[in-house]
Amino acid sequence: MSTNISGNMEIGGLLSIEHLQEKNKNKPVKGQKLSALKDAVTLKKKSADGTSDAGEVKLLRRTEEASEVQRENMINKARAQTANTEMITKEAGREELYASLTKKESPGNAAYKVDGVLFSAEEMASMREALGDVFASVARPGSTLVYSEYAKMGIAENVVRSYAEKNMSKDQAEVIMKAVSEHMDQVIAGEPEAEIMDENLYYGKRIVDEQYQRAYRMILQASKEFVANSDFYSDEKKKRHAEYVDMKLNTNTHTGITMSASNTKLANSLRSGFATLDFGNEDELQSFFEQYQDWVRPAYLEVHGGSGKFAEEHLAEDIALYQKQYKDLTNRMLAASVKHVNLQI
């Protein structure tokens, strides 16, 4: 806003005696009258003959209170900006570190200090972006684990190690690998427990299926009644069948089978083997997959009822899946690890 006060001169903003004196130091200020008030400057303009006022303009100026409020607002704004950009260092355990890496909504300005080793906010954000798919490929706690899940754990550890060696210090890499390994140990330990375990089988975990058990008891009872009322069976046969049914009903041990890897030696061998496998070495890769087939074939023969055809198809699907998983996770990790550059033409 500006106010014309002399016909050919405009002044905008705050007017003061000093300002006008400086602007007009070689000539007197004619036709202008300033009246200084507490919260305003009033500018009056005389008429051409000097007999009366031609009008006046009152220009508000900031009071001391207003200046103080503005200063306080500026200080508060600066504090808020500092709080938003300041690094927040959080002391955490390895499991908490792992959990934070799996959550994309984690604070972007949070740094973590684990086992005395610092991970900056930028490093945490980079790991989330680069390893998010890796963590998602691993079974969650409470899951039932088949042999392929142990292989996937090993592949995930393999990819994380590759990232850590290329992007982190030795101490940071050691902490991350411990965090990932311990988390997977907890996933294994958190698998639902079976009531019965047959260690001679590859899928030897048994669980009591209450729903199936109720149906089974109904079938047994119906069978007992059918035989007892039938003219086809002898009295001796009816008696034996009734005794058999009563024994089955009283034992209450009918169980189901859950698809879970019960051969812990094989499961651990798969996890450790994939964790250290050099996927870039073709000879090592082919040798390992031959060993994999020898290890897992008996388990697949068991689960497929002895069918060699189905077992071989299952093995081939596994190998193709593992190679694709490693390739996809590695490519995703490498793409996220490249520094982004914005180019403008």
PDB file of N, CA, C and O in Angstrom, residues 239-292:
ATOM      1  N   LYS A 239     -20.525-108.314  18.530  1.00  0.00           N
ATOM      2  CA  LYS A 239     -19.883-108.080  19.820  1.00  0.00           C
ATOM      3  C   LYS A 239     -18.474-107.518  19.632  1.00  0.00           C
ATOM      4  O   LYS A 239     -18.072-106.561  20.311  1.00  0.00           O
ATOM      5  N   ARG A 240     -17.707-108.142  18.738  1.00  0.00           N
ATOM      6  CA  ARG A 240     -16.326-107.678  18.497  1.00  0.00           C
ATOM      7  C   ARG A 240     -16.314-106.245  17.947  1.00  0.00           C
ATOM      8  O   ARG A 240     -15.481-105.425  18.355  1.00  0.00           O
ATOM      9  N   HIS A 241     -17.212-105.981  17.038  1.00  0.00           N
ATOM     10  CA  HIS A 241     -17.250-104.636  16.453  1.00  0.00           C
ATOM     11  C   HIS A 241     -17.630-103.589  17.506  1.00  0.00           C
ATOM     12  O   HIS A 241     -17.038-102.487  17.543  1.00  0.00           O
ATOM     13  N   ALA A 242     -18.566-103.934  18.359  1.00  0.00           N
ATOM     14  CA  ALA A 242     -18.966-103.010  19.420  1.00  0.00           C
ATOM     15  C   ALA A 242     -17.804-102.726  20.365  1.00  0.00           C
ATOM     16  O   ALA A 242     -17.589-101.578  20.798  1.00  0.00           O
ATOM     17  N   GLU A 243     -17.045-103.775  20.701  1.00  0.00           N
ATOM     18  CA  GLU A 243     -15.883-103.608  21.584  1.00  0.00           C
ATOM     19  C   GLU A 243     -14.816-102.727  20.924  1.00  0.00           C
ATOM     20  O   GLU A 243     -14.188-101.891  21.583  1.00  0.00           O
ATOM     21  N   TYR A 244     -14.623-102.926  19.634  1.00  0.00           N
ATOM     22  CA  TYR A 244     -13.623-102.124  18.891  1.00  0.00           C
ATOM     23  C   TYR A 244     -14.025-100.645  18.874  1.00  0.00           C
ATOM     24  O   TYR A 244     -13.198 -99.756  19.138  1.00  0.00           O
ATOM     25  N   VAL A 245     -15.310-100.401  18.588  1.00  0.00           N
ATOM     26  CA  VAL A 245     -15.794 -99.017  18.538  1.00  0.00           C
ATOM     27  C   VAL A 245     -15.678 -98.362  19.915  1.00  0.00           C
ATOM     28  O   VAL A 245     -15.235 -97.209  20.036  1.00  0.00           O
ATOM     29  N   ASP A 246     -16.057 -99.085  20.966  1.00  0.00           N
ATOM     30  CA  ASP A 246     -15.965 -98.527  22.315  1.00  0.00           C
ATOM     31  C   ASP A 246     -14.527 -98.187  22.672  1.00  0.00           C
ATOM     32  O   ASP A 246     -14.251 -97.152  23.318  1.00  0.00           O
ATOM     33  N   MET A 247     -13.597 -99.062  22.271  1.00  0.00           N
ATOM     34  CA  MET A 247     -12.184 -98.801  22.546  1.00  0.00           C
ATOM     35  C   MET A 247     -11.731 -97.513  21.832  1.00  0.00           C
ATOM     36  O   MET A 247     -11.045 -96.674  22.428  1.00  0.00           O
ATOM     37  N   LYS A 248     -12.130 -97.359  20.577  1.00  0.00           N
ATOM     38  CA  LYS A 248     -11.750 -96.175  19.820  1.00  0.00           C
ATOM     39  C   LYS A 248     -12.356 -94.904  20.426  1.00  0.00           C
ATOM     40  O   LYS A 248     -11.703 -93.871  20.524  1.00  0.00           O
ATOM     41  N   LEU A 249     -13.616 -95.005  20.829  1.00  0.00           N
ATOM     42  CA  LEU A 249     -14.281 -93.845  21.413  1.00  0.00           C
ATOM     43  C   LEU A 249     -13.676 -93.452  22.749  1.00  0.00           C
ATOM     44  O   LEU A 249     -13.596 -92.263  23.088  1.00  0.00           O
ATOM     45  N   ASN A 250     -13.248 -94.429  23.525  1.00  0.00           N
ATOM     46  CA  ASN A 250     -12.712 -94.170  24.862  1.00  0.00           C
ATOM     47  C   ASN A 250     -11.271 -93.656  24.837  1.00  0.00           C
ATOM     48  O   ASN A 250     -10.850 -92.928  25.741  1.00  0.00           O
ATOM     49  N   THR A 251     -10.497 -94.056  23.813  1.00  0.00           N
ATOM     50  CA  THR A 251      -9.100 -93.614  23.764  1.00  0.00           C
ATOM     51  C   THR A 251      -8.982 -92.136  23.396  1.00  0.00           C
ATOM     52  O   THR A 251      -8.075 -91.435  23.847  1.00  0.00           O
ATOM     53  N   ASN A 252      -9.906 -91.634  22.528  1.00  0.00           N
ATOM     54  CA  ASN A 252      -9.943 -90.216  22.212  1.00  0.00           C
ATOM     55  C   ASN A 252      -8.610 -89.696  21.693  1.00  0.00           C
ATOM     56  O   ASN A 252      -8.142 -88.621  22.059  1.00  0.00           O
ATOM     57  N   THR A 253      -7.941 -90.502  20.878  1.00  0.00           N
ATOM     58  CA  THR A 253      -6.617 -90.110  20.401  1.00  0.00           C
ATOM     59  C   THR A 253      -6.552 -89.992  18.889  1.00  0.00           C
ATOM     60  O   THR A 253      -5.477 -90.047  18.315  1.00  0.00           O
ATOM     61  N   HIS A 254      -7.701 -89.854  18.255  1.00  0.00           N
ATOM     62  CA  HIS A 254      -7.629 -89.702  16.808  1.00  0.00           C
ATOM     63  C   HIS A 254      -6.937 -88.386  16.472  1.00  0.00           C
ATOM     64  O   HIS A 254      -7.262 -87.341  17.015  1.00  0.00           O
ATOM     65  N   THR A 255      -5.949 -88.448  15.612  1.00  0.00           N
ATOM     66  CA  THR A 255      -5.140 -87.264  15.290  1.00  0.00           C
ATOM     67  C   THR A 255      -5.139 -86.985  13.804  1.00  0.00           C
ATOM     68  O   THR A 255      -5.469 -87.821  12.982  1.00  0.00           O
ATOM     69  N   GLY A 256      -4.719 -85.747  13.465  1.00  0.00           N
ATOM     70  CA  GLY A 256      -4.535 -85.360  12.080  1.00  0.00           C
ATOM     71  C   GLY A 256      -3.064 -85.077  11.840  1.00  0.00           C
ATOM     72  O   GLY A 256      -2.268 -85.060  12.764  1.00  0.00           O
ATOM     73  N   ILE A 257      -2.704 -84.848  10.584  1.00  0.00           N
ATOM     74  CA  ILE A 257      -1.319 -84.542  10.253  1.00  0.00           C
ATOM     75  C   ILE A 257      -1.235 -83.097   9.789  1.00  0.00           C
ATOM     76  O   ILE A 257      -2.107 -82.611   9.072  1.00  0.00           O
ATOM     77  N   THR A 258      -0.238 -82.381  10.233  1.00  0.00           N
ATOM     78  CA  THR A 258      -0.031 -81.017   9.789  1.00  0.00           C
ATOM     79  C   THR A 258       1.215 -80.964   8.914  1.00  0.00           C
ATOM     80  O   THR A 258       2.193 -81.668   9.187  1.00  0.00           O
ATOM     81  N   MET A 259       1.151 -80.177   7.871  1.00  0.00           N
ATOM     82  CA  MET A 259       2.298 -80.068   6.981  1.00  0.00           C
ATOM     83  C   MET A 259       3.374 -79.219   7.642  1.00  0.00           C
ATOM     84  O   MET A 259       3.373 -77.995   7.554  1.00  0.00           O
ATOM     85  N   SER A 260       4.267 -79.857   8.322  1.00  0.00           N
ATOM     86  CA  SER A 260       5.334 -79.164   9.036  1.00  0.00           C
ATOM     87  C   SER A 260       6.581 -80.013   9.017  1.00  0.00           C
ATOM     88  O   SER A 260       6.522 -81.241   9.147  1.00  0.00           O
ATOM     89  N   ALA A 261       7.711 -79.361   8.815  1.00  0.00           N
ATOM     90  CA  ALA A 261       8.988 -80.068   8.732  1.00  0.00           C
ATOM     91  C   ALA A 261       9.401 -80.568  10.113  1.00  0.00           C
ATOM     92  O   ALA A 261       9.694 -79.769  11.001  1.00  0.00           O
ATOM     93  N   SER A 262       9.408 -81.877  10.287  1.00  0.00           N
ATOM     94  CA  SER A 262       9.758 -82.440  11.595  1.00  0.00           C
ATOM     95  C   SER A 262      11.195 -82.941  11.656  1.00  0.00           C
ATOM     96  O   SER A 262      11.697 -83.243  12.736  1.00  0.00           O
ATOM     97  N   ASN A 263      11.882 -82.995  10.517  1.00  0.00           N
ATOM     98  CA  ASN A 263      13.292 -83.402  10.497  1.00  0.00           C
ATOM     99  C   ASN A 263      14.136 -82.141  10.652  1.00  0.00           C
ATOM    100  O   ASN A 263      14.462 -81.445   9.691  1.00  0.00           O
ATOM    101  N   THR A 264      14.484 -81.830  11.890  1.00  0.00           N
ATOM    102  CA  THR A 264      15.175 -80.570  12.173  1.00  0.00           C
ATOM    103  C   THR A 264      16.573 -80.520  11.564  1.00  0.00           C
ATOM    104  O   THR A 264      17.051 -79.447  11.191  1.00  0.00           O
ATOM    105  N   LYS A 265      17.226 -81.676  11.446  1.00  0.00           N
ATOM    106  CA  LYS A 265      18.560 -81.690  10.851  1.00  0.00           C
ATOM    107  C   LYS A 265      18.500 -81.255   9.398  1.00  0.00           C
ATOM    108  O   LYS A 265      19.314 -80.433   8.942  1.00  0.00           O
ATOM    109  N   LEU A 266      17.535 -81.779   8.650  1.00  0.00           N
ATOM    110  CA  LEU A 266      17.383 -81.386   7.258  1.00  0.00           C
ATOM    111  C   LEU A 266      16.998 -79.916   7.153  1.00  0.00           C
ATOM    112  O   LEU A 266      17.531 -79.176   6.319  1.00  0.00           O
ATOM    113  N   ALA A 267      16.073 -79.481   7.985  1.00  0.00           N
ATOM    114  CA  ALA A 267      15.618 -78.089   7.946  1.00  0.00           C
ATOM    115  C   ALA A 267      16.766 -77.116   8.188  1.00  0.00           C
ATOM    116  O   ALA A 267      16.931 -76.127   7.460  1.00  0.00           O
ATOM    117  N   ASN A 268      17.579 -77.388   9.189  1.00  0.00           N
ATOM    118  CA  ASN A 268      18.714 -76.511   9.504  1.00  0.00           C
ATOM    119  C   ASN A 268      19.767 -76.537   8.406  1.00  0.00           C
ATOM    120  O   ASN A 268      20.401 -75.515   8.111  1.00  0.00           O
ATOM    121  N   SER A 269      19.962 -77.694   7.779  1.00  0.00           N
ATOM    122  CA  SER A 269      20.932 -77.803   6.686  1.00  0.00           C
ATOM    123  C   SER A 269      20.494 -76.963   5.491  1.00  0.00           C
ATOM    124  O   SER A 269      21.317 -76.327   4.815  1.00  0.00           O
ATOM    125  N   LEU A 270      19.198 -76.937   5.222  1.00  0.00           N
ATOM    126  CA  LEU A 270      18.687 -76.136   4.110  1.00  0.00           C
ATOM    127  C   LEU A 270      18.880 -74.645   4.391  1.00  0.00           C
ATOM    128  O   LEU A 270      19.329 -73.886   3.518  1.00  0.00           O
ATOM    129  N   ARG A 271      18.557 -74.239   5.593  1.00  0.00           N
ATOM    130  CA  ARG A 271      18.704 -72.818   5.922  1.00  0.00           C
ATOM    131  C   ARG A 271      20.155 -72.368   5.825  1.00  0.00           C
ATOM    132  O   ARG A 271      20.461 -71.350   5.182  1.00  0.00           O
ATOM    133  N   SER A 272      21.073 -73.102   6.435  1.00  0.00           N
ATOM    134  CA  SER A 272      22.481 -72.708   6.427  1.00  0.00           C
ATOM    135  C   SER A 272      23.081 -72.826   5.031  1.00  0.00           C
ATOM    136  O   SER A 272      23.920 -72.015   4.634  1.00  0.00           O
ATOM    137  N   GLY A 273      22.646 -73.841   4.270  1.00  0.00           N
ATOM    138  CA  GLY A 273      23.182 -74.028   2.923  1.00  0.00           C
ATOM    139  C   GLY A 273      22.822 -72.862   2.011  1.00  0.00           C
ATOM    140  O   GLY A 273      23.683 -72.330   1.289  1.00  0.00           O
ATOM    141  N   PHE A 274      21.574 -72.432   2.028  1.00  0.00           N
ATOM    142  CA  PHE A 274      21.151 -71.308   1.187  1.00  0.00           C
ATOM    143  C   PHE A 274      21.728 -69.988   1.686  1.00  0.00           C
ATOM    144  O   PHE A 274      21.945 -69.065   0.900  1.00  0.00           O
ATOM    145  N   ALA A 275      21.970 -69.870   2.982  1.00  0.00           N
ATOM    146  CA  ALA A 275      22.513 -68.629   3.538  1.00  0.00           C
ATOM    147  C   ALA A 275      23.933 -68.353   3.055  1.00  0.00           C
ATOM    148  O   ALA A 275      24.347 -67.197   2.935  1.00  0.00           O
ATOM    149  N   THR A 276      24.694 -69.397   2.764  1.00  0.00           N
ATOM    150  CA  THR A 276      26.100 -69.223   2.366  1.00  0.00           C
ATOM    151  C   THR A 276      26.339 -69.536   0.895  1.00  0.00           C
ATOM    152  O   THR A 276      27.461 -69.434   0.414  1.00  0.00           O
ATOM    153  N   LEU A 277      25.301 -69.887   0.156  1.00  0.00           N
ATOM    154  CA  LEU A 277      25.447 -70.275  -1.246  1.00  0.00           C
ATOM    155  C   LEU A 277      25.820 -69.069  -2.113  1.00  0.00           C
ATOM    156  O   LEU A 277      25.242 -67.995  -1.986  1.00  0.00           O
ATOM    157  N   ASP A 278      26.806 -69.272  -3.003  1.00  0.00           N
ATOM    158  CA  ASP A 278      27.194 -68.238  -3.959  1.00  0.00           C
ATOM    159  C   ASP A 278      26.374 -68.443  -5.232  1.00  0.00           C
ATOM    160  O   ASP A 278      26.712 -69.265  -6.083  1.00  0.00           O
ATOM    161  N   PHE A 279      25.295 -67.689  -5.348  1.00  0.00           N
ATOM    162  CA  PHE A 279      24.408 -67.842  -6.502  1.00  0.00           C
ATOM    163  C   PHE A 279      25.082 -67.419  -7.802  1.00  0.00           C
ATOM    164  O   PHE A 279      24.622 -67.784  -8.885  1.00  0.00           O
ATOM    165  N   GLY A 280      26.144 -66.649  -7.705  1.00  0.00           N
ATOM    166  CA  GLY A 280      26.853 -66.209  -8.901  1.00  0.00           C
ATOM    167  C   GLY A 280      27.836 -67.220  -9.427  1.00  0.00           C
ATOM    168  O   GLY A 280      28.348 -67.075 -10.550  1.00  0.00           O
ATOM    169  N   ASN A 281      28.131 -68.252  -8.643  1.00  0.00           N
ATOM    170  CA  ASN A 281      29.056 -69.310  -9.056  1.00  0.00           C
ATOM    171  C   ASN A 281      28.239 -70.474  -9.609  1.00  0.00           C
ATOM    172  O   ASN A 281      27.627 -71.220  -8.848  1.00  0.00           O
ATOM    173  N   GLU A 282      28.202 -70.627 -10.924  1.00  0.00           N
ATOM    174  CA  GLU A 282      27.335 -71.609 -11.556  1.00  0.00           C
ATOM    175  C   GLU A 282      27.663 -73.035 -11.145  1.00  0.00           C
ATOM    176  O   GLU A 282      26.760 -73.855 -10.922  1.00  0.00           O
ATOM    177  N   ASP A 283      28.950 -73.344 -11.032  1.00  0.00           N
ATOM    178  CA  ASP A 283      29.341 -74.703 -10.631  1.00  0.00           C
ATOM    179  C   ASP A 283      28.869 -75.012  -9.209  1.00  0.00           C
ATOM    180  O   ASP A 283      28.329 -76.097  -8.938  1.00  0.00           O
ATOM    181  N   GLU A 284      29.091 -74.057  -8.304  1.00  0.00           N
ATOM    182  CA  GLU A 284      28.658 -74.246  -6.919  1.00  0.00           C
ATOM    183  C   GLU A 284      27.137 -74.350  -6.844  1.00  0.00           C
ATOM    184  O   GLU A 284      26.594 -75.165  -6.085  1.00  0.00           O
ATOM    185  N   LEU A 285      26.460 -73.556  -7.649  1.00  0.00           N
ATOM    186  CA  LEU A 285      25.007 -73.551  -7.648  1.00  0.00           C
ATOM    187  C   LEU A 285      24.442 -74.899  -8.093  1.00  0.00           C
ATOM    188  O   LEU A 285      23.551 -75.464  -7.431  1.00  0.00           O
ATOM    189  N   GLN A 286      24.948 -75.433  -9.189  1.00  0.00           N
ATOM    190  CA  GLN A 286      24.450 -76.710  -9.698  1.00  0.00           C
ATOM    191  C   GLN A 286      24.753 -77.853  -8.735  1.00  0.00           C
ATOM    192  O   GLN A 286      23.924 -78.739  -8.520  1.00  0.00           O
ATOM    193  N   SER A 287      25.938 -77.812  -8.137  1.00  0.00           N
ATOM    194  CA  SER A 287      26.315 -78.845  -7.179  1.00  0.00           C
ATOM    195  C   SER A 287      25.397 -78.820  -5.960  1.00  0.00           C
ATOM    196  O   SER A 287      24.977 -79.868  -5.452  1.00  0.00           O
ATOM    197  N   PHE A 288      25.080 -77.615  -5.506  1.00  0.00           N
ATOM    198  CA  PHE A 288      24.220 -77.492  -4.326  1.00  0.00           C
ATOM    199  C   PHE A 288      22.808 -77.998  -4.623  1.00  0.00           C
ATOM    200  O   PHE A 288      22.201 -78.688  -3.795  1.00  0.00           O
ATOM    201  N   PHE A 289      22.269 -77.661  -5.778  1.00  0.00           N
ATOM    202  CA  PHE A 289      20.907 -78.092  -6.101  1.00  0.00           C
ATOM    203  C   PHE A 289      20.815 -79.608  -6.315  1.00  0.00           C
ATOM    204  O   PHE A 289      19.762 -80.205  -6.052  1.00  0.00           O
ATOM    205  N   GLU A 290      21.889 -80.219  -6.757  1.00  0.00           N
ATOM    206  CA  GLU A 290      21.909 -81.689  -6.820  1.00  0.00           C
ATOM    207  C   GLU A 290      21.836 -82.266  -5.404  1.00  0.00           C
ATOM    208  O   GLU A 290      21.133 -83.247  -5.155  1.00  0.00           O
ATOM    209  N   GLN A 291      22.597 -81.637  -4.498  1.00  0.00           N
ATOM    210  CA  GLN A 291      22.555 -82.065  -3.106  1.00  0.00           C
ATOM    211  C   GLN A 291      21.177 -81.819  -2.505  1.00  0.00           C
ATOM    212  O   GLN A 291      20.660 -82.657  -1.744  1.00  0.00           O
ATOM    213  N   TYR A 292      20.573 -80.701  -2.867  1.00  0.00           N
ATOM    214  CA  TYR A 292      19.240 -80.372  -2.373  1.00  0.00           C
ATOM    215  C   TYR A 292      18.237 -81.455  -2.758  1.00  0.00           C
ATOM    216  O   TYR A 292      17.420 -81.888  -1.922  1.00  0.00           O
TER     217      TYR A 292
END
